[in-house]
mmCIF file of C-alpha atoms in Angstrom:
data_model
loop_
_atom_site.group_PDB
_atom_site.id
_atom_site.type_symbol
_atom_site.label_atom_id
_atom_site.label_comp_id
_atom_site.label_asym_id
_atom_site.label_seq_id
_atom_site.Cartn_x
_atom_site.Cartn_y
_atom_site.Cartn_z
ATOM 1 C CA MET H 1 46.855 147.397 121.840
ATOM 2 C CA LYS H 2 45.146 146.689 125.168
ATOM 3 C CA LYS H 3 47.390 147.518 128.125
ATOM 4 C CA CYS H 4 49.352 144.523 129.396
ATOM 5 C CA ASN H 5 52.571 143.796 131.237
ATOM 6 C CA ILE H 6 55.313 141.880 129.440
ATOM 7 C CA GLY H 7 57.899 139.740 131.206
ATOM 8 C CA CYS H 8 61.084 138.313 129.785
ATOM 9 C CA ILE H 9 63.335 135.721 131.345
ATOM 10 C CA GLY H 10 66.600 135.634 129.416
ATOM 11 C CA CYS H 11 68.174 138.763 127.957
ATOM 12 C CA GLY H 12 70.503 137.117 125.442
ATOM 13 C CA VAL H 13 70.709 137.815 121.719
ATOM 14 C CA MET H 14 67.277 136.519 120.718
ATOM 15 C CA GLY H 15 65.467 137.450 123.911
ATOM 16 C CA GLY H 16 66.945 140.925 123.702
ATOM 17 C CA ALA H 17 66.008 141.286 120.027
ATOM 18 C CA LEU H 18 62.383 140.340 120.650
ATOM 19 C CA ILE H 19 62.053 142.554 123.714
ATOM 20 C CA ARG H 20 63.491 145.516 121.777
ATOM 21 C CA ALA H 21 60.811 144.925 119.157
ATOM 22 C CA ILE H 22 58.085 144.549 121.810
ATOM 23 C CA ALA H 23 59.233 147.840 123.362
ATOM 24 C CA LYS H 24 58.110 149.514 120.114
ATOM 25 C CA VAL H 25 54.573 148.215 120.699
ATOM 26 C CA VAL H 26 54.084 148.656 124.467
ATOM 27 C CA PRO H 27 55.577 151.229 126.869
ATOM 28 C CA ALA H 28 58.928 150.171 128.287
ATOM 29 C CA SER H 29 57.495 150.852 131.747
ATOM 30 C CA ASP H 30 55.247 147.807 131.203
ATOM 31 C CA ILE H 31 58.208 145.488 130.543
ATOM 32 C CA PHE H 32 59.917 143.464 133.293
ATOM 33 C CA LEU H 33 63.248 141.704 132.712
ATOM 34 C CA PHE H 34 65.202 139.017 134.487
ATOM 35 C CA ASP H 35 68.486 137.302 133.674
ATOM 36 C CA THR H 36 70.955 135.554 135.953
ATOM 37 C CA ASP H 37 73.573 137.673 134.167
ATOM 38 C CA THR H 38 72.648 140.868 135.989
ATOM 39 C CA ALA H 39 75.001 143.037 133.932
ATOM 40 C CA LYS H 40 73.257 141.962 130.737
ATOM 41 C CA MET H 41 69.838 142.473 132.330
ATOM 42 C CA ASP H 42 70.697 145.901 133.699
ATOM 43 C CA SER H 43 72.183 147.024 130.382
ATOM 44 C CA LEU H 44 69.060 146.078 128.410
ATOM 45 C CA ALA H 45 66.763 147.610 131.027
ATOM 46 C CA LYS H 46 68.720 150.869 130.921
ATOM 47 C CA GLU H 47 68.700 150.903 127.107
ATOM 48 C CA LEU H 48 64.921 150.494 126.944
ATOM 49 C CA GLY H 49 63.840 152.154 130.151
ATOM 50 C CA ALA H 50 62.338 148.835 131.275
ATOM 51 C CA ASN H 51 62.101 147.352 134.768
ATOM 52 C CA THR H 52 64.252 144.613 136.272
ATOM 53 C CA ALA H 53 63.010 141.810 138.502
ATOM 54 C CA LYS H 54 64.559 139.894 141.400
ATOM 55 C CA ASN H 55 64.014 136.447 139.875
ATOM 56 C CA GLY H 56 61.842 134.490 137.459
ATOM 57 C CA CYS H 57 58.973 134.212 139.933
ATOM 58 C CA ASP H 58 58.984 137.977 140.395
ATOM 59 C CA VAL H 59 58.662 138.426 136.621
ATOM 60 C CA ALA H 60 55.859 135.871 136.406
ATOM 61 C CA THR H 61 53.748 137.592 139.073
ATOM 62 C CA LYS H 62 54.004 140.912 137.229
ATOM 63 C CA ALA H 63 53.492 139.727 133.629
ATOM 64 C CA ASP H 64 50.437 139.000 131.528
ATOM 65 C CA TYR H 65 52.664 137.565 128.790
ATOM 66 C CA LEU H 66 56.005 136.036 129.727
ATOM 67 C CA LEU H 67 58.690 135.525 127.084
ATOM 68 C CA LEU H 68 60.691 132.456 128.055
ATOM 69 C CA ALA H 69 64.013 133.109 126.323
ATOM 70 C CA VAL H 70 66.279 130.638 128.105
ATOM 71 C CA LYS H 71 68.291 127.785 126.648
ATOM 72 C CA PRO H 72 66.397 124.480 126.353
ATOM 73 C CA ALA H 73 68.461 122.901 129.132
ATOM 74 C CA TYR H 74 67.133 125.463 131.643
ATOM 75 C CA VAL H 75 63.445 125.348 130.725
ATOM 76 C CA ASP H 76 62.481 122.667 133.266
ATOM 77 C CA SER H 77 64.081 124.367 136.246
ATOM 78 C CA VAL H 78 62.752 127.834 135.358
ATOM 79 C CA LEU H 79 59.198 126.579 134.908
ATOM 80 C CA SER H 80 59.215 124.387 138.004
ATOM 81 C CA ASP H 81 60.472 127.310 140.110
ATOM 82 C CA ILE H 82 57.741 129.597 138.818
ATOM 83 C CA THR H 83 54.864 127.161 138.996
ATOM 84 C CA SER H 84 55.779 126.052 142.507
ATOM 85 C CA VAL H 85 55.481 129.624 143.779
ATOM 86 C CA VAL H 86 53.081 131.575 141.572
ATOM 87 C CA PRO H 87 49.351 130.862 142.173
ATOM 88 C CA GLN H 88 47.449 129.328 139.279
ATOM 89 C CA ASN H 89 45.174 132.330 138.873
ATOM 90 C CA GLU H 90 48.171 134.684 138.586
ATOM 91 C CA MET H 91 50.021 132.656 135.948
ATOM 92 C CA PRO H 92 50.945 134.554 132.774
ATOM 93 C CA LEU H 93 50.678 133.171 129.263
ATOM 94 C CA PHE H 94 54.127 131.707 128.574
ATOM 95 C CA VAL H 95 55.705 132.423 125.192
ATOM 96 C CA SER H 96 58.644 130.061 124.726
ATOM 97 C CA ILE H 97 61.454 130.393 122.186
ATOM 98 C CA ALA H 98 63.380 127.374 123.507
ATOM 99 C CA ALA H 99 64.446 125.538 120.344
ATOM 100 C CA GLY H 100 63.102 122.011 120.006
ATOM 101 C CA VAL H 101 61.109 122.066 123.264
ATOM 102 C CA LYS H 102 57.607 120.948 122.339
ATOM 103 C CA LEU H 103 54.385 122.174 123.902
ATOM 104 C CA GLU H 104 53.858 118.795 125.585
ATOM 105 C CA LYS H 105 57.270 119.007 127.251
ATOM 106 C CA LEU H 106 56.650 122.595 128.365
ATOM 107 C CA LYS H 107 53.349 121.537 129.891
ATOM 108 C CA LYS H 108 54.982 118.608 131.668
ATOM 109 C CA ALA H 109 57.737 120.820 133.074
ATOM 110 C CA ALA H 110 55.191 123.277 134.453
ATOM 111 C CA LEU H 111 53.216 120.575 136.310
ATOM 112 C CA THR H 112 50.174 122.901 136.308
ATOM 113 C CA LYS H 113 47.564 124.251 133.968
ATOM 114 C CA ALA H 114 49.992 126.898 132.739
ATOM 115 C CA ARG H 115 49.350 127.779 129.096
ATOM 116 C CA PHE H 116 51.928 128.063 126.349
ATOM 117 C CA VAL H 117 52.663 129.620 122.994
ATOM 118 C CA ARG H 118 55.768 128.370 121.231
ATOM 119 C CA LEU H 119 57.819 130.452 118.797
ATOM 120 C CA MET H 120 60.624 129.810 116.357
ATOM 121 C CA PRO H 121 62.115 133.210 115.487
ATOM 122 C CA ASN H 122 65.316 133.832 113.576
ATOM 123 C CA ILE H 123 68.247 136.199 113.915
ATOM 124 C CA PRO H 124 66.972 138.931 111.517
ATOM 125 C CA ALA H 125 64.733 139.921 114.441
ATOM 126 C CA LEU H 126 67.732 142.087 115.310
ATOM 127 C CA VAL H 127 66.870 144.319 112.340
ATOM 128 C CA GLY H 128 63.095 143.857 112.347
ATOM 129 C CA GLU H 129 63.103 141.343 109.492
ATOM 130 C CA ALA H 130 62.528 138.046 111.306
ATOM 131 C CA MET H 131 60.434 135.151 110.097
ATOM 132 C CA ILE H 132 58.654 133.952 113.232
ATOM 133 C CA ALA H 133 56.611 130.757 113.397
ATOM 134 C CA LEU H 134 53.995 130.524 116.137
ATOM 135 C CA THR H 135 52.168 127.471 117.442
ATOM 136 C CA HIS H 136 50.000 127.198 120.535
ATOM 137 C CA GLU H 137 47.867 125.002 122.724
ATOM 138 C CA SER H 138 44.130 124.714 122.128
ATOM 139 C CA ASP H 139 43.339 126.532 125.369
ATOM 140 C CA VAL H 140 45.067 129.703 124.159
ATOM 141 C CA SER H 141 42.370 132.018 122.818
ATOM 142 C CA ALA H 142 42.303 133.664 119.402
ATOM 143 C CA ASP H 143 42.532 137.060 121.117
ATOM 144 C CA GLU H 144 45.669 135.981 122.968
ATOM 145 C CA VAL H 145 47.249 134.690 119.758
ATOM 146 C CA ALA H 146 46.409 137.992 118.075
ATOM 147 C CA ALA H 147 47.978 139.867 120.998
ATOM 148 C CA VAL H 148 51.208 137.849 120.777
ATOM 149 C CA LYS H 149 51.336 138.516 117.032
ATOM 150 C CA GLU H 150 50.868 142.235 117.636
ATOM 151 C CA LEU H 151 53.565 142.267 120.317
ATOM 152 C CA LEU H 152 55.996 140.671 117.863
ATOM 153 C CA SER H 153 54.943 142.703 114.836
ATOM 154 C CA LYS H 154 57.976 145.014 114.938
ATOM 155 C CA ALA H 155 60.347 142.023 114.960
ATOM 156 C CA GLY H 156 59.244 140.831 111.518
ATOM 157 C CA SER H 157 56.634 138.543 109.983
ATOM 158 C CA VAL H 158 54.679 136.202 112.265
ATOM 159 C CA GLU H 159 52.712 133.220 110.977
ATOM 160 C CA CYS H 160 50.918 130.383 112.739
ATOM 161 C CA VAL H 161 51.894 126.808 111.898
ATOM 162 C CA PRO H 162 50.907 123.413 113.317
ATOM 163 C CA GLU H 163 53.472 122.147 115.789
ATOM 164 C CA ASN H 164 54.466 119.216 113.560
ATOM 165 C CA LEU H 165 56.052 121.763 111.199
ATOM 166 C CA MET H 166 58.230 123.439 113.831
ATOM 167 C CA ASP H 167 61.273 121.252 113.114
ATOM 168 C CA CYS H 168 60.870 122.097 109.427
ATOM 169 C CA VAL H 169 60.639 125.791 110.335
ATOM 170 C CA THR H 170 63.843 125.425 112.345
ATOM 171 C CA GLY H 171 65.659 123.919 109.369
ATOM 172 C CA VAL H 172 64.351 126.444 106.857
ATOM 173 C CA SER H 173 63.884 129.851 108.498
ATOM 174 C CA GLY H 174 65.498 129.275 111.897
ATOM 175 C CA SER H 175 68.803 128.171 110.401
ATOM 176 C CA GLY H 176 68.200 129.725 106.983
ATOM 177 C CA PRO H 177 69.868 133.098 107.632
ATOM 178 C CA ALA H 178 73.182 131.247 108.011
ATOM 179 C CA TYR H 179 72.719 129.748 104.547
ATOM 180 C CA GLY H 180 72.064 133.249 103.251
ATOM 181 C CA PHE H 181 75.199 134.572 104.952
ATOM 182 C CA VAL H 182 77.250 131.804 103.331
ATOM 183 C CA PHE H 183 75.785 132.699 99.929
ATOM 184 C CA ILE H 184 76.527 136.395 100.452
ATOM 185 C CA GLU H 185 80.089 135.621 101.521
ATOM 186 C CA ALA H 186 80.633 133.360 98.511
ATOM 187 C CA LEU H 187 79.197 135.918 96.081
ATOM 188 C CA ALA H 188 81.375 138.616 97.649
ATOM 189 C CA ASP H 189 84.430 136.343 97.365
ATOM 190 C CA ALA H 190 83.663 135.991 93.669
ATOM 191 C CA ALA H 191 83.476 139.771 93.337
ATOM 192 C CA VAL H 192 86.835 140.145 95.097
ATOM 193 C CA LYS H 193 88.372 137.520 92.831
ATOM 194 C CA LEU H 194 87.112 139.534 89.873
ATOM 195 C CA GLY H 195 88.658 142.766 91.186
ATOM 196 C CA MET H 196 86.079 144.458 93.422
ATOM 197 C CA PRO H 197 87.216 145.832 96.800
ATOM 198 C CA ARG H 198 86.105 143.629 99.714
ATOM 199 C CA LYS H 199 83.939 146.221 101.495
ATOM 200 C CA GLN H 200 82.098 147.063 98.301
ATOM 201 C CA ALA H 201 81.725 143.381 97.422
ATOM 202 C CA TYR H 202 79.757 142.674 100.612
ATOM 203 C CA VAL H 203 77.379 145.555 99.873
ATOM 204 C CA TYR H 204 76.761 144.363 96.317
ATOM 205 C CA ALA H 205 76.238 140.765 97.373
ATOM 206 C CA ALA H 206 73.980 141.518 100.351
ATOM 207 C CA GLN H 207 71.832 144.087 98.546
ATOM 208 C CA THR H 208 71.428 141.697 95.612
ATOM 209 C CA LEU H 209 70.112 138.926 97.872
ATOM 210 C CA LYS H 210 67.881 141.387 99.752
ATOM 211 C CA GLY H 211 66.443 142.680 96.493
ATOM 212 C CA ALA H 212 65.759 139.189 95.172
ATOM 213 C CA ALA H 213 63.936 138.256 98.387
ATOM 214 C CA ALA H 214 61.871 141.463 98.258
ATOM 215 C CA MET H 215 60.794 140.691 94.686
ATOM 216 C CA VAL H 216 59.525 137.238 95.694
ATOM 217 C CA LEU H 217 57.569 138.637 98.651
ATOM 218 C CA GLU H 218 56.221 141.777 96.985
ATOM 219 C CA THR H 219 55.352 140.496 93.496
ATOM 220 C CA GLY H 220 53.913 137.146 94.565
ATOM 221 C CA LYS H 221 55.463 135.606 91.455
ATOM 222 C CA HIS H 222 57.009 132.137 91.559
ATOM 223 C CA PRO H 223 60.795 132.306 92.065
ATOM 224 C CA ALA H 224 61.258 130.257 88.886
ATOM 225 C CA ALA H 225 59.269 132.835 86.894
ATOM 226 C CA LEU H 226 61.367 135.676 88.306
ATOM 227 C CA LYS H 227 64.505 133.727 87.434
ATOM 228 C CA ASP H 228 63.230 133.176 83.894
ATOM 229 C CA ASP H 229 62.559 136.924 83.561
ATOM 230 C CA VAL H 230 66.272 137.701 83.927
ATOM 231 C CA CYS H 231 67.654 134.755 81.944
ATOM 232 C CA SER H 232 67.972 136.016 78.373
ATOM 233 C CA PRO H 233 68.668 133.353 75.716
ATOM 234 C CA GLY H 234 72.411 132.828 75.470
ATOM 235 C CA GLY H 235 73.005 135.550 78.054
ATOM 236 C CA THR H 236 75.134 136.009 81.153
ATOM 237 C CA THR H 237 72.557 135.051 83.792
ATOM 238 C CA ILE H 238 71.623 131.705 82.266
ATOM 239 C CA ALA H 239 75.331 130.899 82.075
ATOM 240 C CA GLY H 240 75.601 131.555 85.815
ATOM 241 C CA VAL H 241 72.446 129.564 86.622
ATOM 242 C CA ALA H 242 73.753 126.642 84.562
ATOM 243 C CA ALA H 243 76.961 126.701 86.623
ATOM 244 C CA LEU H 244 74.932 126.606 89.852
ATOM 245 C CA GLU H 245 73.087 123.545 88.553
ATOM 246 C CA GLU H 246 76.320 121.864 87.447
ATOM 247 C CA TYR H 247 77.852 122.239 90.896
ATOM 248 C CA GLY H 248 74.772 121.087 92.813
ATOM 249 C CA PHE H 249 73.598 124.366 94.335
ATOM 250 C CA ARG H 250 69.957 123.311 94.750
ATOM 251 C CA HIS H 251 70.897 119.945 96.183
ATOM 252 C CA ALA H 252 73.270 121.549 98.684
ATOM 253 C CA VAL H 253 70.596 123.970 99.910
ATOM 254 C CA ILE H 254 67.968 121.236 100.234
ATOM 255 C CA GLN H 255 70.370 118.967 102.110
ATOM 256 C CA ALA H 256 71.321 121.805 104.463
ATOM 257 C CA ALA H 257 67.681 122.415 105.411
ATOM 258 C CA VAL H 258 66.990 118.683 105.789
ATOM 259 C CA ALA H 259 70.068 118.212 108.003
ATOM 260 C CA ALA H 260 69.079 121.127 110.243
ATOM 261 C CA THR H 261 65.492 119.858 110.476
ATOM 262 C CA GLU H 262 66.641 116.382 111.446
ATOM 263 C CA ARG H 263 68.954 117.829 114.071
ATOM 264 C CA SER H 264 66.107 119.892 115.507
ATOM 265 C CA ALA H 265 64.005 116.740 115.819
ATOM 266 C CA GLU H 266 66.888 114.929 117.554
ATOM 267 C CA LEU H 267 67.321 117.730 120.090
ATOM 268 C CA GLY H 268 63.581 117.839 120.734
ATOM 269 C CA ASN H 269 63.494 114.147 121.560
ATOM 270 C CA ARG H 270 66.174 114.338 124.248
#
C-alpha cells in the first residue's frame, strides 16, 4: 500500500493485537507507539522493531493514521490534549476502538475538525481471525476507508456497517468469542465426563467449532441446511440437537447477545 506512518496510543491487549497485524502490512519503522505504561510500550516496540513516542501529541504529529486504543474513560483527555497542541493541518485520521464511544462523542471531545473512523474488533485479532466492524464519518474518503481496511487485513475480516449497528456488533461479534469459549468448555466437559482426557477434549471441542464456522463461511450454505445435512433420521446428531432445543440453547444464545448489546448501548450513553 501507499507509504504512510501509523500511530498507536494504547499498547494493551487489543491495541497490541491490531498493531502486530498492521506491522505485517507496513514496515515497523513506520509505526510509532505510546502508552503511559512505558514497560508495555517498550516491550511491544522491541518485539516489532517499531518506534516509541514521548506522548500522545508526539504520536499524532508523526502519524497519518492514529489508532486510538485507550479505554473509553480516557478518550476525552487524550483527544483534548492532542487537539490543543497539534495544528489542524497536521492532524491524523483517528481510528478509535473505544467501546461504546460514538462518532459524535469523539468529535465533541476533539473540539476541532479532526476526522474519525470507529472500529469494533474482537479478541481473535490475536490470531488473525477477528471480525472487525468499521464505521466512519462522511468526511472520511473512500480511499482512506480502503487504506484502513488494508491496514487491518492481517487481523481478520473487516466490514463496514452503519453506526446504528455498532451496539449490535458489540453484542454479537465483540462479545461473541466469549460465548464460543463457553460452548467449547461445555463440550469439552461433556467429553471428559464421557472418558476423554481433558487436554484432548479441548482440542476436539475447539476444532469442531472451528470446522463448523469454516463450513458456514466457505460453503455459503445456510447454517440450518448444514445442520440438516448431518442429522440422519433417528440418528445420533438429531438426538443431540433435540436436547439442545429442550434445554433452551437457542434462547440462551439470543438472550446473551441481546444483553450484551443493551449493555453496550448503556455504556455509550454515559
